[in-house]
Amino acid sequence: MSWTITLAGRSHHFRDLRTLMAKATPHRSGDTLAGLAAESAEERVAAQYLLADLPLRHFLEELLVPYEDDEVTRLILDRHDAAAFAPVSGLSVGEFRDWLLAYETDATKLRALAPGLTPEMVAAVSKIMANQDLILVASKCEVISRFRNTLGQRGRLSVRLQPNHPTDDLRGIAASMLDGLLMGCGDAVIGINPATDQVTTTCSLLHLMDELISRYEIPTQSCVLAHVTTQLRAIEQGAAVDLVFQSIAGSQAANKSFGIDLALLREANEAALSLKRGTVGTNVMYFETGQGSALSANAHHGIDQQTMEARAYAVAREFSPLLVNTVVGFIGPEYLFDGKQIIRAGLEDHFCGKLLGLPMGCDVCYTNHAEADQDDMDNLLTLLGVAGCNYIMGVPGADDIMLGYQSTSFHDAHYLRQVLGKRPAPEFEAWLEKVGVADRAGHLRDNPLALADAPLALGLHTTQP
């Protein structure tokens, strides 16, 4: 199907749905790189006008990637819940925006609607929404997940403690873990990106985290963000695997570039579930995404990067994960050029993931060759906090010395919790008070006596000559 519209005496033609979606997307460098972006603001507005009038049901009829060619498309269509979709099935994209923004549309309605929405529908409506629209609707969504604690409740903000080290040095990682815990961080997960993707390293890191969590009875979970096949081998060797991690994308070809498919993810999910390590829930998967991943693998099928990102959320949704986060500015300025584009993308990703029923977090980040700085990250961090983001990253000094990018720090979590009145996950909050890290008001204490022996227990103790 094609569309034509005349604005200010000029005719604009869009040959198919992929073109219309791409041209309606707010400007970003990745779509320009791919030759998909609108050539002018006028063309973008023309595409947005047409997109707003498009019936939502059209996305079930005109597929962006052919059903027979792509298992992600098959997943999206085969899992679509027509009964859940019914309340909005007669709406256009523009009318759907109005429905989402209505006072009467609350968390209960959005939760019931989620299985009836496809990624393309939520990507489309996001393209005609202002930043404040994305924030308001996302803030209505409450997506709760559980493993050893409860994440995503309204009024809560959790933190992934990210103690990476460039040589996977256990002492360096242990020091960062202790630093984060003493700053009240780590309730989302203690998650390490290993410098090398080796089973022996993965097992050593898992043992270190399991020993810490068990010794101090910390109501949290651990994860080593190695490739899923490495984690499966670690499980076979008896390693203490809580969550299984994998980066995912929005097409079969892009996932193939990651060395995965849906069958492998199902195997990993079943393996993690078989260990029965959760205490309050069984959400055992952790996924990361990011705009531009499909394009960087030349596996985007001529689709704009934001829509491809939303399609990745269909993959995540299939496995009822504990955690999903967009690593929003990590890929670089080729895909999101500056702070303005990173902020917009972060709000879009969070909105689309939440609307599809996912427990969304965000790695508020940028690379040093992007036209962005920490002020931009402060802004996005604050906006996501208002939007109800489930969790953020806690990186020592906000500078990941292994991955070489800029993120958010342990201190940033305290800023956001204080300014918005947010608290950690309830079980973790009780633990922080029990061990003396924080008081009932959530204020950090200077002398957490229950963790006094932690440096010695973690092998960090050194005797003076």
CSV table of C-alpha atoms in Angstrom, one decimal:
chain,number,residue,atom,x,y,z
A,1,MET,CA,0.0,0.0,0.0
A,2,SER,CA,1.3,3.5,-0.8
A,3,TRP,CA,0.3,7.0,0.4
A,4,THR,CA,0.4,10.5,-1.1
A,5,ILE,CA,-0.3,13.8,0.7
A,6,THR,CA,0.0,17.4,-0.4
A,7,LEU,CA,1.4,20.0,2.1
A,8,ALA,CA,2.1,23.7,1.2
A,9,GLY,CA,1.5,22.9,-2.5
A,10,ARG,CA,4.1,20.1,-2.5
A,11,SER,CA,3.2,16.4,-2.9
A,12,HIS,CA,4.8,13.7,-0.8
A,13,HIS,CA,4.7,10.1,-1.7
A,14,PHE,CA,5.5,7.1,0.5
A,15,ARG,CA,5.7,3.8,-1.4
A,16,ASP,CA,5.0,1.4,1.5
A,17,LEU,CA,4.6,1.1,5.2
A,18,ARG,CA,8.3,0.7,5.9
A,19,THR,CA,9.0,4.0,4.1
A,20,LEU,CA,6.1,5.8,5.9
A,21,MET,CA,7.3,4.6,9.3
A,22,ALA,CA,10.9,5.6,8.6
A,23,LYS,CA,10.0,9.1,7.2
A,24,ALA,CA,7.8,9.8,10.2
A,25,THR,CA,10.6,9.1,12.7
A,26,PRO,CA,12.1,12.0,14.6
A,27,HIS,CA,15.6,12.7,13.1
A,28,ARG,CA,18.5,10.5,14.1
A,29,SER,CA,21.9,9.8,12.5
A,30,GLY,CA,21.3,6.1,12.0
A,31,ASP,CA,18.4,6.4,9.8
A,32,THR,CA,20.3,9.0,7.7
A,33,LEU,CA,23.2,6.6,7.5
A,34,ALA,CA,20.8,3.9,6.2
A,35,GLY,CA,19.2,6.3,3.6
A,36,LEU,CA,15.8,6.0,5.3
A,37,ALA,CA,15.3,9.4,7.0
A,38,ALA,CA,13.0,12.1,5.9
A,39,GLU,CA,14.8,14.6,3.7
A,40,SER,CA,13.2,17.6,5.3
A,41,ALA,CA,11.1,18.5,8.3
A,42,GLU,CA,8.1,19.0,6.0
A,43,GLU,CA,8.4,15.4,4.6
A,44,ARG,CA,8.6,14.2,8.2
A,45,VAL,CA,5.4,16.0,9.1
A,46,ALA,CA,3.7,14.7,6.0
A,47,ALA,CA,4.5,11.2,7.0
A,48,GLN,CA,3.3,11.8,10.6
A,49,TYR,CA,0.0,13.1,9.3
A,50,LEU,CA,-0.6,10.0,7.2
A,51,LEU,CA,0.7,7.7,10.0
A,52,ALA,CA,-1.8,9.3,12.5
A,53,ASP,CA,-4.7,8.4,10.2
A,54,LEU,CA,-3.6,4.8,9.7
A,55,PRO,CA,-5.8,2.1,11.4
A,56,LEU,CA,-3.9,0.1,14.0
A,57,ARG,CA,-5.2,-3.1,12.5
A,58,HIS,CA,-3.2,-2.3,9.3
A,59,PHE,CA,-0.1,-3.5,11.1
A,60,LEU,CA,-1.6,-7.0,11.2
A,61,GLU,CA,-2.2,-6.9,7.5
A,62,GLU,CA,1.0,-5.3,6.0
A,63,LEU,CA,4.1,-6.8,7.6
A,64,LEU,CA,7.4,-5.0,7.6
A,65,VAL,CA,9.3,-8.2,7.4
A,66,PRO,CA,7.7,-11.2,5.6
A,67,TYR,CA,6.2,-13.9,7.8
A,68,GLU,CA,7.9,-16.7,5.9
A,69,ASP,CA,11.4,-15.0,6.1
A,70,ASP,CA,11.7,-14.1,9.7
A,71,GLU,CA,11.0,-15.9,13.0
A,72,VAL,CA,10.6,-12.7,14.9
A,73,THR,CA,7.7,-11.7,12.6
A,74,ARG,CA,6.2,-15.1,13.1
A,75,LEU,CA,6.6,-14.7,16.9
A,76,ILE,CA,4.8,-11.3,16.7
A,77,LEU,CA,1.9,-12.6,14.7
A,78,ASP,CA,1.5,-16.0,16.3
A,79,ARG,CA,1.5,-14.5,19.8
A,80,HIS,CA,-0.9,-11.6,19.0
A,81,ASP,CA,-3.9,-11.7,21.4
A,82,ALA,CA,-7.0,-10.5,19.5
A,83,ALA,CA,-9.1,-10.4,22.6
A,84,ALA,CA,-6.7,-8.1,24.4
A,85,PHE,CA,-6.4,-5.9,21.2
A,86,ALA,CA,-10.2,-5.5,21.0
A,87,PRO,CA,-10.6,-2.3,23.1
A,88,VAL,CA,-8.4,-0.3,20.6
A,89,SER,CA,-8.9,-2.4,17.4
A,90,GLY,CA,-11.1,0.2,15.8
A,91,LEU,CA,-8.7,3.1,16.4
A,92,SER,CA,-6.2,4.9,14.2
A,93,VAL,CA,-2.7,5.5,15.3
A,94,GLY,CA,-3.6,9.1,16.2
A,95,GLU,CA,-6.7,8.0,18.1
A,96,PHE,CA,-4.7,5.4,19.9
A,97,ARG,CA,-2.4,8.2,21.1
A,98,ASP,CA,-5.4,10.1,22.5
A,99,TRP,CA,-6.6,6.9,24.2
A,100,LEU,CA,-3.3,6.4,25.8
A,101,LEU,CA,-3.2,9.9,27.1
A,102,ALA,CA,-6.7,9.9,28.5
A,103,TYR,CA,-7.2,10.2,32.2
A,104,GLU,CA,-9.3,7.0,32.2
A,105,THR,CA,-6.5,4.9,30.7
A,106,ASP,CA,-4.7,3.5,33.8
A,107,ALA,CA,-2.2,0.8,34.7
A,108,THR,CA,-4.9,-1.9,34.8
A,109,LYS,CA,-6.1,-1.1,31.3
A,110,LEU,CA,-2.5,-0.9,29.9
A,111,ARG,CA,-1.6,-4.2,31.5
A,112,ALA,CA,-4.6,-5.9,29.9
A,113,LEU,CA,-3.9,-4.3,26.5
A,114,ALA,CA,-0.2,-5.3,26.3
A,115,PRO,CA,-0.6,-8.8,24.8
A,116,GLY,CA,-2.8,-7.3,22.0
A,117,LEU,CA,-0.2,-4.8,20.9
A,118,THR,CA,2.5,-5.5,18.3
A,119,PRO,CA,5.9,-3.7,18.3
A,120,GLU,CA,5.0,-1.9,15.1
A,121,MET,CA,1.9,-0.5,16.6
A,122,VAL,CA,3.7,1.0,19.6
A,123,ALA,CA,6.6,2.2,17.5
A,124,ALA,CA,4.1,4.0,15.2
A,125,VAL,CA,2.3,5.8,18.0
A,126,SER,CA,5.6,6.8,19.6
A,127,LYS,CA,6.6,8.6,16.3
A,128,ILE,CA,3.7,11.1,16.7
A,129,MET,CA,4.1,11.7,20.4
A,130,ALA,CA,6.0,14.5,22.1
A,131,ASN,CA,8.6,13.6,24.8
A,132,GLN,CA,6.1,14.6,27.5
A,133,ASP,CA,3.6,12.1,25.9
A,134,LEU,CA,6.1,9.3,26.1
A,135,ILE,CA,6.8,10.1,29.7
A,136,LEU,CA,3.2,10.4,30.8
A,137,VAL,CA,2.1,7.1,29.3
A,138,ALA,CA,5.1,5.2,30.5
A,139,SER,CA,4.5,6.5,34.0
A,140,LYS,CA,1.1,4.9,34.0
A,141,CYS,CA,2.5,1.5,33.3
A,142,GLU,CA,3.5,-0.8,36.2
A,143,VAL,CA,5.4,-3.9,35.2
A,144,ILE,CA,6.5,-6.1,38.1
A,145,SER,CA,9.0,-8.9,37.9
A,146,ARG,CA,10.4,-11.2,40.7
A,147,PHE,CA,13.4,-13.5,41.4
A,148,ARG,CA,14.9,-12.9,44.9
A,149,ASN,CA,13.1,-9.6,45.2
A,150,THR,CA,10.3,-7.6,43.7
A,151,LEU,CA,11.2,-5.1,41.0
A,152,GLY,CA,9.1,-2.5,39.2
A,153,GLN,CA,6.5,-1.5,41.8
A,154,ARG,CA,5.3,2.1,41.7
A,155,GLY,CA,7.5,4.4,43.8
A,156,ARG,CA,10.5,2.1,43.5
A,157,LEU,CA,13.8,2.6,41.6
A,158,SER,CA,16.3,-0.2,41.4
A,159,VAL,CA,19.9,-0.3,40.3
A,160,ARG,CA,22.1,-2.8,38.5
A,161,LEU,CA,25.4,-2.8,40.3
A,162,GLN,CA,27.9,-3.1,37.4
A,163,PRO,CA,31.4,-3.8,38.8
A,164,ASN,CA,33.3,-4.4,35.6
A,165,HIS,CA,37.1,-4.8,35.4
A,166,PRO,CA,39.3,-4.7,32.3
A,167,THR,CA,41.1,-7.9,33.3
A,168,ASP,CA,38.3,-9.6,35.3
A,169,ASP,CA,40.4,-9.2,38.4
A,170,LEU,CA,38.4,-10.7,41.3
A,171,ARG,CA,39.7,-8.3,43.9
A,172,GLY,CA,38.9,-5.3,41.7
A,173,ILE,CA,35.4,-6.6,41.0
A,174,ALA,CA,34.9,-7.4,44.7
A,175,ALA,CA,35.9,-3.9,45.7
A,176,SER,CA,33.4,-2.3,43.3
A,177,MET,CA,30.7,-4.7,44.5
A,178,LEU,CA,31.2,-3.6,48.1
A,179,ASP,CA,31.3,0.0,47.1
A,180,GLY,CA,28.0,-0.3,45.4
A,181,LEU,CA,26.3,-2.2,48.2
A,182,LEU,CA,27.5,0.4,50.7
A,183,MET,CA,25.9,3.0,48.5
A,184,GLY,CA,22.6,1.1,48.6
A,185,CYS,CA,22.8,-0.2,45.0
A,186,GLY,CA,22.4,-3.6,43.5
A,187,ASP,CA,18.8,-4.5,44.0
A,188,ALA,CA,18.1,-5.0,40.3
A,189,VAL,CA,21.1,-7.3,39.8
A,190,ILE,CA,24.8,-7.5,40.4
A,191,GLY,CA,25.8,-7.9,36.8
A,192,ILE,CA,29.3,-8.2,35.5
A,193,ASN,CA,30.3,-7.8,31.8
A,194,PRO,CA,33.3,-10.1,31.6
A,195,ALA,CA,36.4,-8.9,29.6
A,196,THR,CA,36.8,-12.4,28.1
A,197,ASP,CA,34.0,-14.8,27.1
A,198,GLN,CA,35.4,-17.9,28.8
A,199,VAL,CA,33.6,-20.6,30.8
A,200,THR,CA,36.3,-20.6,33.5
A,201,THR,CA,36.1,-16.9,34.0
A,202,THR,CA,32.3,-16.9,34.0
A,203,CYS,CA,32.3,-19.6,36.7
A,204,SER,CA,34.8,-17.7,38.9
A,205,LEU,CA,32.8,-14.5,38.7
A,206,LEU,CA,29.5,-16.4,39.4
A,207,HIS,CA,31.1,-18.0,42.5
A,208,LEU,CA,32.4,-14.7,43.8
A,209,MET,CA,28.9,-13.1,43.6
A,210,ASP,CA,27.1,-16.2,44.9
A,211,GLU,CA,29.5,-16.2,47.9
A,212,LEU,CA,28.8,-12.6,48.6
A,213,ILE,CA,25.0,-12.9,48.2
A,214,SER,CA,24.8,-16.1,50.4
A,215,ARG,CA,27.2,-14.9,53.1
A,216,TYR,CA,25.3,-11.7,53.7
A,217,GLU,CA,21.9,-13.0,52.8
A,218,ILE,CA,21.4,-10.2,50.2
A,219,PRO,CA,17.9,-10.4,48.5
A,220,THR,CA,19.2,-9.8,45.0
A,221,GLN,CA,20.4,-11.8,42.0
A,222,SER,CA,23.7,-12.1,40.1
A,223,CYS,CA,24.5,-12.4,36.4
A,224,VAL,CA,27.6,-12.7,34.2
A,225,LEU,CA,26.8,-11.1,30.9
A,226,ALA,CA,28.7,-13.6,28.8
A,227,HIS,CA,27.3,-15.1,25.6
A,228,VAL,CA,24.3,-17.3,26.3
A,229,THR,CA,26.2,-20.4,25.1
A,230,THR,CA,28.9,-19.7,27.6
A,231,GLN,CA,26.4,-19.4,30.4
A,232,LEU,CA,24.8,-22.7,29.3
A,233,ARG,CA,28.2,-24.4,29.6
A,234,ALA,CA,28.6,-22.9,33.0
A,235,ILE,CA,25.2,-24.3,34.1
A,236,GLU,CA,26.4,-27.7,32.8
A,237,GLN,CA,29.4,-27.4,35.1
A,238,GLY,CA,27.3,-26.7,38.1
A,239,ALA,CA,27.9,-22.9,38.3
A,240,ALA,CA,25.6,-20.8,40.5
A,241,VAL,CA,23.6,-19.1,37.7
A,242,ASP,CA,20.7,-16.9,38.8
A,243,LEU,CA,19.9,-15.0,35.6
A,244,VAL,CA,20.7,-15.8,32.0
A,245,PHE,CA,21.7,-12.8,29.9
A,246,GLN,CA,21.7,-12.2,26.2
A,247,SER,CA,21.7,-9.2,23.8
A,248,ILE,CA,18.8,-9.4,21.4
A,249,ALA,CA,17.6,-7.6,18.3
A,250,GLY,CA,14.5,-7.2,16.2
A,251,SER,CA,15.1,-9.6,13.3
A,252,GLN,CA,16.1,-13.2,12.8
A,253,ALA,CA,19.2,-12.1,10.8
A,254,ALA,CA,20.2,-9.6,13.5
A,255,ASN,CA,19.9,-12.2,16.2
A,256,LYS,CA,21.9,-14.6,14.0
A,257,SER,CA,24.7,-12.0,14.1
A,258,PHE,CA,24.6,-12.3,17.9
A,259,GLY,CA,24.9,-16.1,17.5
A,260,ILE,CA,21.4,-16.8,18.8
A,261,ASP,CA,17.9,-17.7,17.7
A,262,LEU,CA,14.6,-18.3,19.6
A,263,ALA,CA,15.3,-22.0,20.1
A,264,LEU,CA,18.6,-21.2,21.9
A,265,LEU,CA,16.9,-18.6,24.1
A,266,ARG,CA,14.2,-21.2,25.0
A,267,GLU,CA,16.9,-23.7,25.9
A,268,ALA,CA,18.6,-21.1,28.1
A,269,ASN,CA,15.3,-20.1,29.8
A,270,GLU,CA,14.5,-23.7,30.6
A,271,ALA,CA,18.0,-24.4,31.9
A,272,ALA,CA,17.8,-21.4,34.3
A,273,LEU,CA,14.3,-22.4,35.5
A,274,SER,CA,15.5,-25.9,36.2
A,275,LEU,CA,18.0,-24.6,38.8
A,276,LYS,CA,15.1,-23.2,40.9
A,277,ARG,CA,17.3,-20.5,42.5
A,278,GLY,CA,14.6,-17.8,42.8
A,279,THR,CA,12.9,-17.3,46.2
A,280,VAL,CA,10.0,-15.0,45.4
A,281,GLY,CA,9.6,-15.5,41.6
A,282,THR,CA,10.7,-17.3,38.5
A,283,ASN,CA,11.7,-14.5,36.1
A,284,VAL,CA,15.2,-15.8,35.1
A,285,MET,CA,16.1,-13.9,31.9
A,286,TYR,CA,18.0,-10.6,31.4
A,287,PHE,CA,18.0,-8.9,28.0
A,288,GLU,CA,19.8,-5.9,26.6
A,289,THR,CA,18.9,-4.0,23.4
A,290,GLY,CA,19.8,-0.8,21.7
A,291,GLN,CA,18.8,1.2,18.7
A,292,GLY,CA,21.1,0.6,15.7
A,293,SER,CA,22.0,-3.0,16.5
A,294,ALA,CA,20.1,-4.4,13.5
A,295,LEU,CA,21.4,-1.7,11.2
A,296,SER,CA,25.0,-2.3,12.3
A,297,ALA,CA,24.5,-6.0,11.3
A,298,ASN,CA,22.9,-5.0,8.0
A,299,ALA,CA,19.9,-7.0,9.2
A,300,HIS,CA,17.3,-4.1,9.4
A,301,HIS,CA,15.3,-5.0,6.2
A,302,GLY,CA,15.1,-1.3,5.3
A,303,ILE,CA,13.2,-0.5,8.5
A,304,ASP,CA,14.1,2.5,10.7
A,305,GLN,CA,16.2,1.7,13.8
A,306,GLN,CA,13.5,2.6,16.3
A,307,THR,CA,11.0,0.3,14.9
A,308,MET,CA,13.6,-2.5,14.8
A,309,GLU,CA,14.3,-1.8,18.4
A,310,ALA,CA,10.7,-2.2,19.3
A,311,ARG,CA,10.6,-5.6,17.5
A,312,ALA,CA,13.4,-6.8,19.8
A,313,TYR,CA,10.9,-6.3,22.7
A,314,ALA,CA,8.7,-9.0,21.2
A,315,VAL,CA,11.6,-11.4,21.6
A,316,ALA,CA,12.1,-10.3,25.2
A,317,ARG,CA,8.4,-10.6,26.0
A,318,GLU,CA,8.3,-14.2,24.9
A,319,PHE,CA,10.5,-15.2,27.9
A,320,SER,CA,8.9,-13.2,30.8
A,321,PRO,CA,12.3,-11.6,31.8
A,322,LEU,CA,13.2,-10.2,35.1
A,323,LEU,CA,15.1,-7.3,33.5
A,324,VAL,CA,15.2,-5.6,30.1
A,325,ASN,CA,17.2,-2.5,29.3
A,326,THR,CA,18.1,-0.4,26.3
A,327,VAL,CA,21.8,0.5,26.3
A,328,VAL,CA,20.7,3.7,24.7
A,329,GLY,CA,23.8,5.6,23.7
A,330,PHE,CA,26.3,2.7,23.6
A,331,ILE,CA,26.6,2.0,19.9
A,332,GLY,CA,27.8,5.5,19.1
A,333,PRO,CA,27.1,8.7,17.2
A,334,GLU,CA,26.7,6.8,13.9
A,335,TYR,CA,23.3,5.8,15.2
A,336,LEU,CA,22.5,8.5,17.8
A,337,PHE,CA,24.6,11.5,17.1
A,338,ASP,CA,24.1,13.8,20.1
A,339,GLY,CA,22.5,14.3,23.5
A,340,LYS,CA,19.2,15.3,21.9
A,341,GLN,CA,18.9,12.1,19.9
A,342,ILE,CA,20.0,9.9,22.8
A,343,ILE,CA,17.4,11.5,25.1
A,344,ARG,CA,14.6,11.0,22.6
A,345,ALA,CA,15.7,7.4,21.9
A,346,GLY,CA,15.8,6.6,25.6
A,347,LEU,CA,12.3,7.9,26.1
A,348,GLU,CA,11.0,6.0,23.1
A,349,ASP,CA,12.6,2.7,24.1
A,350,HIS,CA,11.3,2.9,27.6
A,351,PHE,CA,7.8,3.8,26.4
A,352,CYS,CA,7.6,1.1,23.8
A,353,GLY,CA,9.0,-1.6,26.2
A,354,LYS,CA,6.6,-0.7,29.0
A,355,LEU,CA,3.6,-0.5,26.7
A,356,LEU,CA,4.4,-4.0,25.5
A,357,GLY,CA,4.5,-5.3,29.1
A,358,LEU,CA,8.2,-5.4,29.8
A,359,PRO,CA,10.1,-4.5,33.0
A,360,MET,CA,12.2,-1.8,31.3
A,361,GLY,CA,15.3,-0.2,32.6
A,362,CYS,CA,17.8,2.0,30.8
A,363,ASP,CA,21.5,2.3,30.7
A,364,VAL,CA,21.7,6.1,30.5
A,365,CYS,CA,24.9,6.3,28.6
A,366,TYR,CA,27.1,7.7,25.8
A,367,THR,CA,30.4,7.1,24.2
A,368,ASN,CA,33.1,9.7,24.3
A,369,HIS,CA,33.0,10.4,20.6
A,370,ALA,CA,29.3,11.3,20.7
A,371,GLU,CA,28.2,15.0,20.9
A,372,ALA,CA,26.9,14.4,24.4
A,373,ASP,CA,28.1,14.9,28.0
A,374,GLN,CA,27.0,14.2,31.6
A,375,ASP,CA,24.6,17.0,31.6
A,376,ASP,CA,22.6,15.3,28.9
A,377,MET,CA,22.7,12.1,30.9
A,378,ASP,CA,21.5,13.9,34.0
A,379,ASN,CA,18.5,15.2,31.9
A,380,LEU,CA,17.7,11.7,30.5
A,381,LEU,CA,18.1,10.2,34.0
A,382,THR,CA,15.6,12.6,35.5
A,383,LEU,CA,13.1,12.2,32.7
A,384,LEU,CA,13.2,8.4,32.9
A,385,GLY,CA,12.8,8.6,36.7
A,386,VAL,CA,9.6,10.7,36.1
A,387,ALA,CA,8.5,8.1,33.5
A,388,GLY,CA,8.8,5.3,36.0
A,389,CYS,CA,11.9,3.5,34.7
A,390,ASN,CA,12.3,0.2,36.7
A,391,TYR,CA,16.1,0.5,37.1
A,392,ILE,CA,19.3,2.2,36.0
A,393,MET,CA,23.0,1.3,36.0
A,394,GLY,CA,25.3,1.9,38.9
A,395,VAL,CA,28.9,2.1,37.6
A,396,PRO,CA,31.8,3.2,39.9
A,397,GLY,CA,32.3,6.9,39.0
A,398,ALA,CA,29.9,6.6,36.1
A,399,ASP,CA,32.9,5.5,34.0
A,400,ASP,CA,33.0,1.9,32.9
A,401,ILE,CA,36.7,1.1,32.8
A,402,MET,CA,36.2,-2.2,30.9
A,403,LEU,CA,33.6,-1.2,28.3
A,404,GLY,CA,35.0,2.3,27.9
A,405,TYR,CA,31.8,4.3,28.0
A,406,GLN,CA,30.1,6.8,30.3
A,407,SER,CA,27.0,5.7,32.3
A,408,THR,CA,25.4,6.5,35.6
A,409,SER,CA,27.0,6.1,39.1
A,410,PHE,CA,26.0,4.9,42.5
A,411,HIS,CA,25.5,8.5,43.5
A,412,ASP,CA,23.2,9.2,40.6
A,413,ALA,CA,20.7,6.6,42.0
A,414,HIS,CA,20.6,8.5,45.3
A,415,TYR,CA,20.0,11.8,43.5
A,416,LEU,CA,17.0,10.3,41.6
A,417,ARG,CA,15.6,8.5,44.7
A,418,GLN,CA,15.8,11.7,46.7
A,419,VAL,CA,14.4,14.1,44.2
A,420,LEU,CA,11.5,11.8,43.2
A,421,GLY,CA,10.9,10.1,46.5
A,422,LYS,CA,11.8,6.7,45.1
A,423,ARG,CA,12.9,3.7,47.2
A,424,PRO,CA,14.8,0.5,46.4
A,425,ALA,CA,13.1,-2.9,46.0
A,426,PRO,CA,11.2,-3.6,49.2
A,427,GLU,CA,13.1,-6.8,50.2
A,428,PHE,CA,16.4,-5.0,49.5
A,429,GLU,CA,15.4,-1.9,51.3
A,430,ALA,CA,14.6,-4.0,54.4
A,431,TRP,CA,18.1,-5.6,54.1
A,432,LEU,CA,19.8,-2.3,53.8
A,433,GLU,CA,18.2,-1.2,57.1
A,434,LYS,CA,18.9,-4.6,58.7
A,435,VAL,CA,22.7,-4.5,58.0
A,436,GLY,CA,22.9,-0.8,58.8
A,437,VAL,CA,23.7,0.6,55.4
A,438,ALA,CA,20.6,2.8,55.5
A,439,ASP,CA,18.1,4.0,58.0
A,440,ARG,CA,14.3,3.8,57.6
A,441,ALA,CA,14.2,7.0,55.6
A,442,GLY,CA,16.7,5.5,53.1
A,443,HIS,CA,19.6,7.7,54.3
A,444,LEU,CA,23.0,6.1,54.2
A,445,ARG,CA,24.8,5.5,57.4
A,446,ASP,CA,28.5,5.9,58.0
A,447,ASN,CA,29.1,2.6,59.8
A,448,PRO,CA,27.3,-0.5,58.5
A,449,LEU,CA,28.5,-2.9,61.2
A,450,ALA,CA,27.0,-6.0,59.7
A,451,LEU,CA,29.3,-5.6,56.7
A,452,ALA,CA,32.4,-4.8,58.7
A,453,ASP,CA,34.0,-8.1,57.8
A,454,ALA,CA,33.2,-7.9,54.1
A,455,PRO,CA,36.6,-6.7,52.9
A,456,LEU,CA,38.2,-9.7,54.7
A,457,ALA,CA,35.5,-12.1,53.4
A,458,LEU,CA,36.0,-10.9,49.9
A,459,GLY,CA,39.8,-11.2,50.0
A,460,LEU,CA,40.3,-7.4,50.1
A,461,HIS,CA,42.0,-7.3,53.5
A,462,THR,CA,45.7,-6.3,53.6
A,463,THR,CA,47.8,-6.3,56.7
A,464,GLN,CA,50.1,-3.4,57.4
A,465,PRO,CA,53.9,-4.2,57.8
